[in-house]
mmCIF file of C-alpha atoms in Angstrom:
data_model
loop_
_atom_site.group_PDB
_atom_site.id
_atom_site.type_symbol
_atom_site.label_atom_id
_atom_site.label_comp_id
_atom_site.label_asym_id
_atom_site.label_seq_id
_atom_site.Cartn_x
_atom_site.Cartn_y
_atom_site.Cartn_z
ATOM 1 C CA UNK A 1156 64.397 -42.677 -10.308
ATOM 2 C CA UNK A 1157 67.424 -44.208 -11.318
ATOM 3 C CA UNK A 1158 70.629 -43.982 -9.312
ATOM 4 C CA UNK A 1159 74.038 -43.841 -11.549
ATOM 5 C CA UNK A 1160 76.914 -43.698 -10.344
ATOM 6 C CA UNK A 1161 77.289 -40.546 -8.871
ATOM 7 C CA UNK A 1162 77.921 -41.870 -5.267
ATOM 8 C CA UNK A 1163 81.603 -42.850 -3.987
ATOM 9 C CA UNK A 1164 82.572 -46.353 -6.440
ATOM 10 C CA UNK A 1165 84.752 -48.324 -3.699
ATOM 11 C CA UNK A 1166 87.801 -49.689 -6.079
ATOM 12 C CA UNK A 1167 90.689 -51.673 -5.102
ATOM 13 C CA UNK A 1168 94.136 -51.064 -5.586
ATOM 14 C CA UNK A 1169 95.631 -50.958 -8.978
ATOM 15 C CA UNK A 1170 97.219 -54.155 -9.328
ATOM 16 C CA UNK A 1171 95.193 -55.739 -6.518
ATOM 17 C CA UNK A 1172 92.398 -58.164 -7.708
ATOM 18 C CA UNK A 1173 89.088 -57.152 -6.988
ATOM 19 C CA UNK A 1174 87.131 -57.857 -4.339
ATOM 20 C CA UNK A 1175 84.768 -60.746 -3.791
ATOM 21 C CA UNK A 1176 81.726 -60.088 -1.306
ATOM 22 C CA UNK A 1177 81.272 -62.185 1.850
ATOM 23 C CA UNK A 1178 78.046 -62.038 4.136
ATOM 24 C CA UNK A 1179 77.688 -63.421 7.783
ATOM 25 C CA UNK A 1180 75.107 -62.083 10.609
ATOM 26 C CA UNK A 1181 74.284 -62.513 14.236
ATOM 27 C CA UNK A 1182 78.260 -62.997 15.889
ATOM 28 C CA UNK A 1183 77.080 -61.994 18.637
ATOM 29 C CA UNK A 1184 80.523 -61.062 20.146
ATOM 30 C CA UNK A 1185 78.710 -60.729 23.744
ATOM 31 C CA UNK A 1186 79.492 -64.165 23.889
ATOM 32 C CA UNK A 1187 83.713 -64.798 24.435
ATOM 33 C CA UNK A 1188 83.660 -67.789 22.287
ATOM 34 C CA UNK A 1189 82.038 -65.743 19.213
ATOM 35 C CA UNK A 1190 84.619 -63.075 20.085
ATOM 36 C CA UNK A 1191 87.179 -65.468 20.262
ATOM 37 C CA UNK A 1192 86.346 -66.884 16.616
ATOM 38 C CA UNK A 1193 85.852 -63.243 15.074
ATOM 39 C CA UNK A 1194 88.742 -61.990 15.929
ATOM 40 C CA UNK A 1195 90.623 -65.317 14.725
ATOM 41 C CA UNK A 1196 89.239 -64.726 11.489
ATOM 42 C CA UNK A 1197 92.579 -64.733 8.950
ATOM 43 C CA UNK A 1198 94.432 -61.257 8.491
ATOM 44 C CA UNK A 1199 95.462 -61.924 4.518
ATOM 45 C CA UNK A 1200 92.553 -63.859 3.501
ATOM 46 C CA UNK A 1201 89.995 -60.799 2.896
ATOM 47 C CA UNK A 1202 92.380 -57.916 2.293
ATOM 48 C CA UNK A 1203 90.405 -56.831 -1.308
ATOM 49 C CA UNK A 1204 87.028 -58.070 0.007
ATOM 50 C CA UNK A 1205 84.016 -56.942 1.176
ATOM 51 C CA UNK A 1206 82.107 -57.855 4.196
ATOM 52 C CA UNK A 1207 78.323 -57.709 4.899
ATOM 53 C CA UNK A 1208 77.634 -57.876 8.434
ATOM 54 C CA UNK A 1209 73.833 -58.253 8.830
ATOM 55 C CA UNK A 1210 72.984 -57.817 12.249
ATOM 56 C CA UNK A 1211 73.042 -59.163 15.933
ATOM 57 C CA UNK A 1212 76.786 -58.133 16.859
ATOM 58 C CA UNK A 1213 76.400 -56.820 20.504
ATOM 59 C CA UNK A 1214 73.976 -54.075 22.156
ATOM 60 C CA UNK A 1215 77.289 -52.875 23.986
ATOM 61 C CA UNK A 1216 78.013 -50.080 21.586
ATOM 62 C CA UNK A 1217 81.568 -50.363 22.980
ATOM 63 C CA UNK A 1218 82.044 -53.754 22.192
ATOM 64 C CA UNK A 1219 80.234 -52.648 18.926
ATOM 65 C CA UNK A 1220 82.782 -50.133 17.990
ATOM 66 C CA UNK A 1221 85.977 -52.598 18.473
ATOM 67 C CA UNK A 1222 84.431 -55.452 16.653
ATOM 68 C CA UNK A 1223 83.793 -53.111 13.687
ATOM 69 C CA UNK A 1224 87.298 -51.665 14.068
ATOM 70 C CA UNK A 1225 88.687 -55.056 13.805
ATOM 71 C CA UNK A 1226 86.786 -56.407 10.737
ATOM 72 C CA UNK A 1227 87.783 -53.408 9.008
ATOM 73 C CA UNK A 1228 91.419 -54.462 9.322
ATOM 74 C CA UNK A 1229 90.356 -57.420 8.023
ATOM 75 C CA UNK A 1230 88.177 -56.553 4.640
ATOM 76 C CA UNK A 1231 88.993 -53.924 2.982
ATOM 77 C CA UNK A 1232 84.970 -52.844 3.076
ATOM 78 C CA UNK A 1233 82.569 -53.471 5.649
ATOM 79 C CA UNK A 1234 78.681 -52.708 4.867
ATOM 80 C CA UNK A 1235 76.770 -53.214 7.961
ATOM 81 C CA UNK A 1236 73.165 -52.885 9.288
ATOM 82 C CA UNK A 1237 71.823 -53.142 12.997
ATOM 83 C CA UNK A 1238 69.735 -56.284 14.283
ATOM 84 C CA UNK A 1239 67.610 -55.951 17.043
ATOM 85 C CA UNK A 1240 70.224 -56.989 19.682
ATOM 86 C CA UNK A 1241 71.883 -53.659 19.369
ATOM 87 C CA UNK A 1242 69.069 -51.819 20.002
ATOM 88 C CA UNK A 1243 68.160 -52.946 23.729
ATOM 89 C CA UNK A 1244 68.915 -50.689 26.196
ATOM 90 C CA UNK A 1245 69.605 -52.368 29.525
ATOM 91 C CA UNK A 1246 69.861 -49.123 31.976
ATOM 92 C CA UNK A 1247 66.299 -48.665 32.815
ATOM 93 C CA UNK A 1248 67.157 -45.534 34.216
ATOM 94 C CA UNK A 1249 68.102 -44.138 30.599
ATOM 95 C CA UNK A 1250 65.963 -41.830 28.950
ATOM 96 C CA UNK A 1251 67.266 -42.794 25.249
ATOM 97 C CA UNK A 1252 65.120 -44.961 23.151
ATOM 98 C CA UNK A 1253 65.754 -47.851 20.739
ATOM 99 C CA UNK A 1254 65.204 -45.351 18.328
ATOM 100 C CA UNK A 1255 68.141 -42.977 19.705
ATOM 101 C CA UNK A 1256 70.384 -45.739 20.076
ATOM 102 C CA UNK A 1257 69.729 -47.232 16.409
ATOM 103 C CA UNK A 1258 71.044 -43.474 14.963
ATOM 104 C CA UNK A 1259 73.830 -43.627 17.883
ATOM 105 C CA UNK A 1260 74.908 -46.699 15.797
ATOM 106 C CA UNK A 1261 74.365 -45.450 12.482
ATOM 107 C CA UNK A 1262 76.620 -42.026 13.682
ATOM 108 C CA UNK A 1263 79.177 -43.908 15.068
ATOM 109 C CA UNK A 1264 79.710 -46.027 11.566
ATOM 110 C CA UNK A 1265 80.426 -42.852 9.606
ATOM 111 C CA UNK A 1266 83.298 -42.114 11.776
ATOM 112 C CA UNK A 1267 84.301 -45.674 11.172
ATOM 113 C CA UNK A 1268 83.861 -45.542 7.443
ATOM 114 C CA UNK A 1269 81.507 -48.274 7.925
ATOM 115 C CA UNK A 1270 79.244 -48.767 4.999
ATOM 116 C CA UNK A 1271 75.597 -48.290 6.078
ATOM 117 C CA UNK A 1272 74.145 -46.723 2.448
ATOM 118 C CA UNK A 1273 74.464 -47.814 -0.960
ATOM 119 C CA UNK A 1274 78.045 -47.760 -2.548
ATOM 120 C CA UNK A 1275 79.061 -49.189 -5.829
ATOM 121 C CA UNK A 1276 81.538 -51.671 -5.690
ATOM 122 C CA UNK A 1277 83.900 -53.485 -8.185
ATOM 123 C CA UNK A 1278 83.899 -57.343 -8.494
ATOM 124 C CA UNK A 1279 86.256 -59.709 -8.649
ATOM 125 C CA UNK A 1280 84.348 -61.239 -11.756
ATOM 126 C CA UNK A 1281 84.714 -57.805 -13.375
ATOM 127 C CA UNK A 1282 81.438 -56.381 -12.798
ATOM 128 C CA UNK A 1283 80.494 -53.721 -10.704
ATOM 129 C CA UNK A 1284 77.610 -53.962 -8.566
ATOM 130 C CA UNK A 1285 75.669 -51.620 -5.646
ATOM 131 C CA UNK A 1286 75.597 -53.180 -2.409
ATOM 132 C CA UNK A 1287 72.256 -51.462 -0.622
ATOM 133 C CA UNK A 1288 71.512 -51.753 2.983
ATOM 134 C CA UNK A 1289 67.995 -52.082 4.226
ATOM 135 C CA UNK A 1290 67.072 -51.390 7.655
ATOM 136 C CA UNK A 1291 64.469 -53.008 8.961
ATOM 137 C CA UNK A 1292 62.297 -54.097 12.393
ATOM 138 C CA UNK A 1293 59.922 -57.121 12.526
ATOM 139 C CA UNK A 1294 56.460 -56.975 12.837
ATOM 140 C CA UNK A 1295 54.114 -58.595 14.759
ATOM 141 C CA UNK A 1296 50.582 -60.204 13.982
ATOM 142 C CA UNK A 1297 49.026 -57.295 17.137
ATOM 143 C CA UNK A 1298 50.982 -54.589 15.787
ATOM 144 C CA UNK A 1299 50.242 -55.156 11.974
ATOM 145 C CA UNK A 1300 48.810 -57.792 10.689
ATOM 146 C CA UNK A 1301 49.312 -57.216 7.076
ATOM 147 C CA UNK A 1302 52.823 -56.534 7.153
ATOM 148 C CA UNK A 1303 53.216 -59.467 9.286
ATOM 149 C CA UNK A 1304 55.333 -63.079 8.158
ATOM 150 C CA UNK A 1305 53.217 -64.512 11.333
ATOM 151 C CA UNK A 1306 51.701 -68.298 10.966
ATOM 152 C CA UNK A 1307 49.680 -69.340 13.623
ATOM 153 C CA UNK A 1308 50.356 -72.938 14.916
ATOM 154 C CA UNK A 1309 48.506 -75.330 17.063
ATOM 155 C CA UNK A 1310 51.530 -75.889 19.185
ATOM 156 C CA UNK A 1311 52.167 -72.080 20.232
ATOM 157 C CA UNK A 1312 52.062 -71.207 23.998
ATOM 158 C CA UNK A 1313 51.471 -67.964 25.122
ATOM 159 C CA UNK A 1314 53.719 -68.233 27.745
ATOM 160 C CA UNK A 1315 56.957 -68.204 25.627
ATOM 161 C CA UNK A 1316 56.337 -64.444 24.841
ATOM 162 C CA UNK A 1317 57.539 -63.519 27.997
ATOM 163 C CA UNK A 1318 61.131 -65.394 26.462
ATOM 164 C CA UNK A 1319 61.354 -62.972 24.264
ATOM 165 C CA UNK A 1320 63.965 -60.467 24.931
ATOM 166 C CA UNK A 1321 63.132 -57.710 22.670
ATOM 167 C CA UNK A 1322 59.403 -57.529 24.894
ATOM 168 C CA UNK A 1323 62.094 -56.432 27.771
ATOM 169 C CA UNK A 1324 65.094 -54.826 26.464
ATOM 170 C CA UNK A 1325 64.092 -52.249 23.795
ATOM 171 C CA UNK A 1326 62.450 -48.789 24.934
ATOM 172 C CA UNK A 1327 60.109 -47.371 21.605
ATOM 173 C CA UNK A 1328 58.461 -43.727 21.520
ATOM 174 C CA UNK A 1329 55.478 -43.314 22.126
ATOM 175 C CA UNK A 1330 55.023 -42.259 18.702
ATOM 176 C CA UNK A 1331 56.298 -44.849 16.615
ATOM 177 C CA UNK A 1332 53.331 -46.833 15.440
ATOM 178 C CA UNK A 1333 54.371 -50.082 13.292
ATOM 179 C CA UNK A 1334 58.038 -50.392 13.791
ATOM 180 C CA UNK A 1335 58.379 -52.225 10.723
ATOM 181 C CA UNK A 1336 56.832 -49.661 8.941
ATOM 182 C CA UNK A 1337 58.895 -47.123 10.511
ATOM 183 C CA UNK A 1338 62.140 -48.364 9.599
ATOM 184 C CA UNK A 1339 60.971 -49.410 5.997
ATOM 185 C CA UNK A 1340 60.112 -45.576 5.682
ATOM 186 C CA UNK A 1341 64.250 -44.920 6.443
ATOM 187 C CA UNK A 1342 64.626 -46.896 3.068
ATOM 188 C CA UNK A 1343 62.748 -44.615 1.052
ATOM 189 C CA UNK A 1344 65.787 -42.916 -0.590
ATOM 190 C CA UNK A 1345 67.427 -45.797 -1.485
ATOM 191 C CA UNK A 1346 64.678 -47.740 -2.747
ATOM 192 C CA UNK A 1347 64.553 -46.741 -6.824
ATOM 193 C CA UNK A 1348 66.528 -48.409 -9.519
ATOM 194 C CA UNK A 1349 70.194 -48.835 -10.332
ATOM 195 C CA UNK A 1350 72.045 -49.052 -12.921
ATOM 196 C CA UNK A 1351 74.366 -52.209 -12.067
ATOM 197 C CA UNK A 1352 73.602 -55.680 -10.508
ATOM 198 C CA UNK A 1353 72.488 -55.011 -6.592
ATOM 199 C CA UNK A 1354 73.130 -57.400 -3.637
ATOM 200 C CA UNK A 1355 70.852 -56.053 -0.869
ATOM 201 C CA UNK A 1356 70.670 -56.956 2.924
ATOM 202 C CA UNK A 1357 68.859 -56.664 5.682
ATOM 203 C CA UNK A 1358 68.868 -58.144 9.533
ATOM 204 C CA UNK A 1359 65.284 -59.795 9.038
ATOM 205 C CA UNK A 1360 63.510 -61.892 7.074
ATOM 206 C CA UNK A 1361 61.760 -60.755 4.118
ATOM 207 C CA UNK A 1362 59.589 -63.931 3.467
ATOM 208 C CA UNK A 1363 57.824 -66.380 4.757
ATOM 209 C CA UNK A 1364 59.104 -69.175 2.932
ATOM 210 C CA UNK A 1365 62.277 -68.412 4.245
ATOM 211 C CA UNK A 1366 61.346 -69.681 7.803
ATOM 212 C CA UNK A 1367 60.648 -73.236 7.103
ATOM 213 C CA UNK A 1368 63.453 -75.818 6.594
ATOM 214 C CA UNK A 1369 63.560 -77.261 2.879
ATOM 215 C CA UNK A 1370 64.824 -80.689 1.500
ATOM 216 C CA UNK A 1371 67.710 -79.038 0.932
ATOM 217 C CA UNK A 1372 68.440 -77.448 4.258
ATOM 218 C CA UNK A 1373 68.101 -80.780 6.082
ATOM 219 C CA UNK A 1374 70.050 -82.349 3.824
ATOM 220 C CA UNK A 1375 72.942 -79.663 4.143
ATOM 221 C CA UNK A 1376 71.987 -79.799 7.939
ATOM 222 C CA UNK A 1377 73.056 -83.242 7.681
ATOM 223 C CA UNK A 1378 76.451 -82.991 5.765
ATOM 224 C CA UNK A 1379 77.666 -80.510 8.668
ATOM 225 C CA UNK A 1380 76.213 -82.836 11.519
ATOM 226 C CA UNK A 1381 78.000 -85.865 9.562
ATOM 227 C CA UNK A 1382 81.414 -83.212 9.639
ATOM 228 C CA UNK A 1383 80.936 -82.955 13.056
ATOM 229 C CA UNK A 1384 80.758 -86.901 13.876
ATOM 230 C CA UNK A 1385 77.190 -86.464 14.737
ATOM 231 C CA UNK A 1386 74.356 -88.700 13.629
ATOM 232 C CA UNK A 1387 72.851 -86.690 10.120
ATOM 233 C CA UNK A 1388 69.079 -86.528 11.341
ATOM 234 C CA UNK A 1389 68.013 -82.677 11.650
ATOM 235 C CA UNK A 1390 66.625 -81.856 15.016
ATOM 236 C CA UNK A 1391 63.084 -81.647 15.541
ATOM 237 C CA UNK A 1392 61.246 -78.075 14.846
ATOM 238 C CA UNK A 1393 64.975 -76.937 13.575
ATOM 239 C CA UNK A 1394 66.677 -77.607 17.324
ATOM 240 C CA UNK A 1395 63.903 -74.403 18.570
ATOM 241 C CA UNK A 1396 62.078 -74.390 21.874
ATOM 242 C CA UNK A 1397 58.460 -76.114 21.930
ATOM 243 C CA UNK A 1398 55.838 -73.724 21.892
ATOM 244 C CA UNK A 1399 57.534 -70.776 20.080
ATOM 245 C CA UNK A 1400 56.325 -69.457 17.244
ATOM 246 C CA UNK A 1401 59.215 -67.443 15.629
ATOM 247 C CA UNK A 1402 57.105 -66.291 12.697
ATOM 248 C CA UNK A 1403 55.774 -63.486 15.222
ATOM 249 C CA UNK A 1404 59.050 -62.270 15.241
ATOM 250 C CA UNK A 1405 60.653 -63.103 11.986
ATOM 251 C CA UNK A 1406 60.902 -59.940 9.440
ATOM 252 C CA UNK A 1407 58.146 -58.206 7.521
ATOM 253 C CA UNK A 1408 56.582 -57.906 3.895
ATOM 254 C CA UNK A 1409 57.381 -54.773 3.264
ATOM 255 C CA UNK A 1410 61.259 -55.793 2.823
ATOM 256 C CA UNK A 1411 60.121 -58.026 0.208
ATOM 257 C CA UNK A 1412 58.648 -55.139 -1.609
ATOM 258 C CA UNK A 1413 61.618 -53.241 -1.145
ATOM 259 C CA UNK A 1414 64.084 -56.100 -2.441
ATOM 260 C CA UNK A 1415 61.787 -56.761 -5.242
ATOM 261 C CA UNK A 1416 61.678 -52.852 -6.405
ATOM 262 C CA UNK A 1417 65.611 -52.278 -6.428
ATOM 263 C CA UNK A 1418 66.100 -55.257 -8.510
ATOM 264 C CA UNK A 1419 68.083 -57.511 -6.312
ATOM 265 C CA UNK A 1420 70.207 -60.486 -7.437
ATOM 266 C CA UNK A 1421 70.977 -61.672 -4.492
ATOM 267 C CA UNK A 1422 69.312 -60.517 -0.957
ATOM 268 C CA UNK A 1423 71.670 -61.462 2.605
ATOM 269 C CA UNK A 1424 69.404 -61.885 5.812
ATOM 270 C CA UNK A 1425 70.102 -63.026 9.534
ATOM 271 C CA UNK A 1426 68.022 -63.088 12.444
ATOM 272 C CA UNK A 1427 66.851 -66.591 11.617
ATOM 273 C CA UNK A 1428 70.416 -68.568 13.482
ATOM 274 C CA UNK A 1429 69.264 -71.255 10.888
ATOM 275 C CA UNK A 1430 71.373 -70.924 7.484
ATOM 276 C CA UNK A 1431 69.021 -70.809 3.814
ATOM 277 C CA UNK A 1432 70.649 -70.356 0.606
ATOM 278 C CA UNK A 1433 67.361 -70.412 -1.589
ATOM 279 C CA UNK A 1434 66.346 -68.938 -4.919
ATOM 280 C CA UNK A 1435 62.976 -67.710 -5.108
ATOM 281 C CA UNK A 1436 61.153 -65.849 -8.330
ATOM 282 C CA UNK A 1437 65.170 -64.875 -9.572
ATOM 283 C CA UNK A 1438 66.373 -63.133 -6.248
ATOM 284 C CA UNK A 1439 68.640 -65.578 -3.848
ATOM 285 C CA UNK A 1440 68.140 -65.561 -0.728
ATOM 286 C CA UNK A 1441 71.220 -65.635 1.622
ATOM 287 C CA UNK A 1442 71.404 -66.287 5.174
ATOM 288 C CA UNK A 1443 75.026 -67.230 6.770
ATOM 289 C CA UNK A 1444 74.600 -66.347 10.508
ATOM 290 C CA UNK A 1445 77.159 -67.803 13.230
ATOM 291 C CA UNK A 1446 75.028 -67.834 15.734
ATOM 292 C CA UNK A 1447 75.583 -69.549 19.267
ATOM 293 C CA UNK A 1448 78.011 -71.829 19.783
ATOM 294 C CA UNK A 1449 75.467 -75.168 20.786
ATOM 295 C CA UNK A 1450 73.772 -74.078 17.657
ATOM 296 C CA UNK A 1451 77.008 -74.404 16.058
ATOM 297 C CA UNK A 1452 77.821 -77.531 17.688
ATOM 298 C CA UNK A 1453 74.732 -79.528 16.420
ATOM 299 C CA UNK A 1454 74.827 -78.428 13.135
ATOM 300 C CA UNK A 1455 71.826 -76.007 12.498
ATOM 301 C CA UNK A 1456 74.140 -72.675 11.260
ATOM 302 C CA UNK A 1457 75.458 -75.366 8.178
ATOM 303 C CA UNK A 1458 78.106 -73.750 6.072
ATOM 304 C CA UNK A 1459 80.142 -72.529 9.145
ATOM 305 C CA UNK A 1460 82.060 -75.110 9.312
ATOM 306 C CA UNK A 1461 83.050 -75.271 5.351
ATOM 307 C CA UNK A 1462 83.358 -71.925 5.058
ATOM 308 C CA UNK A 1463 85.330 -71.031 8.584
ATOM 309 C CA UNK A 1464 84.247 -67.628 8.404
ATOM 310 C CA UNK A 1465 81.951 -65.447 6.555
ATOM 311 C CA UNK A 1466 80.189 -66.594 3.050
ATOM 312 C CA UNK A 1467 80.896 -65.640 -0.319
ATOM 313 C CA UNK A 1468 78.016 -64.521 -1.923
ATOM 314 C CA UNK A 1469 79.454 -62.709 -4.646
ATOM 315 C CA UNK A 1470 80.815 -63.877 -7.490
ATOM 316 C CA UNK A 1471 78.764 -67.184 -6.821
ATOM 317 C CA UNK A 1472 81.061 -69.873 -4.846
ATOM 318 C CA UNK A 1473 80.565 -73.647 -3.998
#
């Protein structure tokens, strides 16, 4: 199937230039000094621009709602898809699932005119292109194996499962089965051909490649360090805890499949708190996540620092 244009084309002004497309994930506003550098985020700067927010904002649906409110008076689009942060539930008393919550949040952006489906939208390079949303869950090696970016190590302890929050805070029906699986199947409409470039983006990671730091990524973790007056050497495992494996918990194949059968140019990830910008068999891979401040601090989110805010992805920037 081929989608045209017969869904809502987002244009700018007349007169106005077009917009440009930005990308950033995992602000986590929860913390005040990621709130604090959101909502400093310049006011004229992004006015004809659009925003992709991939994931990991809060899992206060409150604190959700603001921070959506206020990027939206700062771009004059913003496309947006859950992480898994917003889906815990921490009353344990609730009877709503992960699942309830995750359509909560998908409700609540249509009353905010936040993007969460594919709209067309006009470049500032002339072109139009469709900006598609992908939702997406993780999956595990014990929950399916095949659809799983999991890499056993010889260093992984069993004991830093327990660390991860996700085994605590989210509340799945009974029902479900493969989670990854299950949200892949809410991309089913959207996953056909267009008929005009397509930038795509999802909260997790769609390959495994991704995971690993390059040449390039330590270098560019180095340049940032050097910014910050810190000695250029990248931290060793990529500044993360002994013992964890984050491939258990990193994204799934079946995004992959996805990205590859829309056609994507250019695909925008987070999840990872450790920055990529990587082409890979013609689709770019994009990940420009905030993250937590230490993170910030020793260098691993690179391209925070030159950018001061969000990414542009699209038309291609230095």
């Amino acid at each position: 199937m081929l989608v045209s244009s017969f869904m809502r084309k987002i244009t700018c002004q007349t007169g106005c230039k077009m917009a440009r497309i930005f990308a950033i994930s995992d602000i986590h506003v929860d913390h005040f000094v990621n709130k604090e550098w959101i909502q400093g985020l310049d006011h004229e700067k992004y006015t004809n621009d659009v925003l992709l927010l991939a994931g990991d904002v809060t899992d206060s649906l409150t604190l959700l709602k603001s921070t959506l409110e206020s990027l939206k008076t700062k771009f004059k689009e913003v496309f947006y898809v859950p992480g898994n942060h917003e889906l815990w539930i921490r009353d344990k008393s609730s009877s709503e699932t992960s699942v309830g919550k995750f359509n909560s949040i998908i409700k609540m952006c249509k009353t905010l005119s936040v993007h969460t489906e594919p709209r067309q939208v006009e470049t500032s390079d002339g072109e139009c292109v469709w900006i598609v949303p992908l939702f997406s869950w993780y999956a595990t090696p014990e929950e399916d194996r095949q659809d799983s970016l999991y890499v056993s190590g010889p260093s992984e302890d069993p004991s830093t499962l327990t660390l991860w929050m996700d085994n605590h805070m989210c509340k799945w029906p009974d029902s479900i089965g493969s989670r990854s699986k299950f949200f892949g199947k809410l991309n089913e409409d959207r996953v056909c051909a267009y008929d005009a470039p397509v930038i795509s983006f999802s909260h997790f990671l769609p390959r495994m490649e991704l995971i690993q730091a390059e040449a390039e990524d330590e270098h560019c973790v180095g340049e940032e360090r050097r910014m910050l007056g810190l000695q250029p050497e990248m931290p060793k495992r990529q500044g993360a805890m002994a013992g964890f494996n984050f491939t258990r918990y990193a994204g799934c194949k079946t995004l992959e499949r996805q990205i590859r059968i829309i056609g994507s140019q250019v695909h925008v990830y987070g999840h990872q708190h450790r920055n990529r910008d990587r082409l890979i068999d013609g689709v770019r891979y994009v990940s420009h996540c905030l993250g937590y401040k230490k993170e910030r601090d020793e260098g691993l989110t690179y391209g925070i620092t030159h950018w001061k805010g969000p990414k542009q992805v699209w038309p291609k920037a230095d």
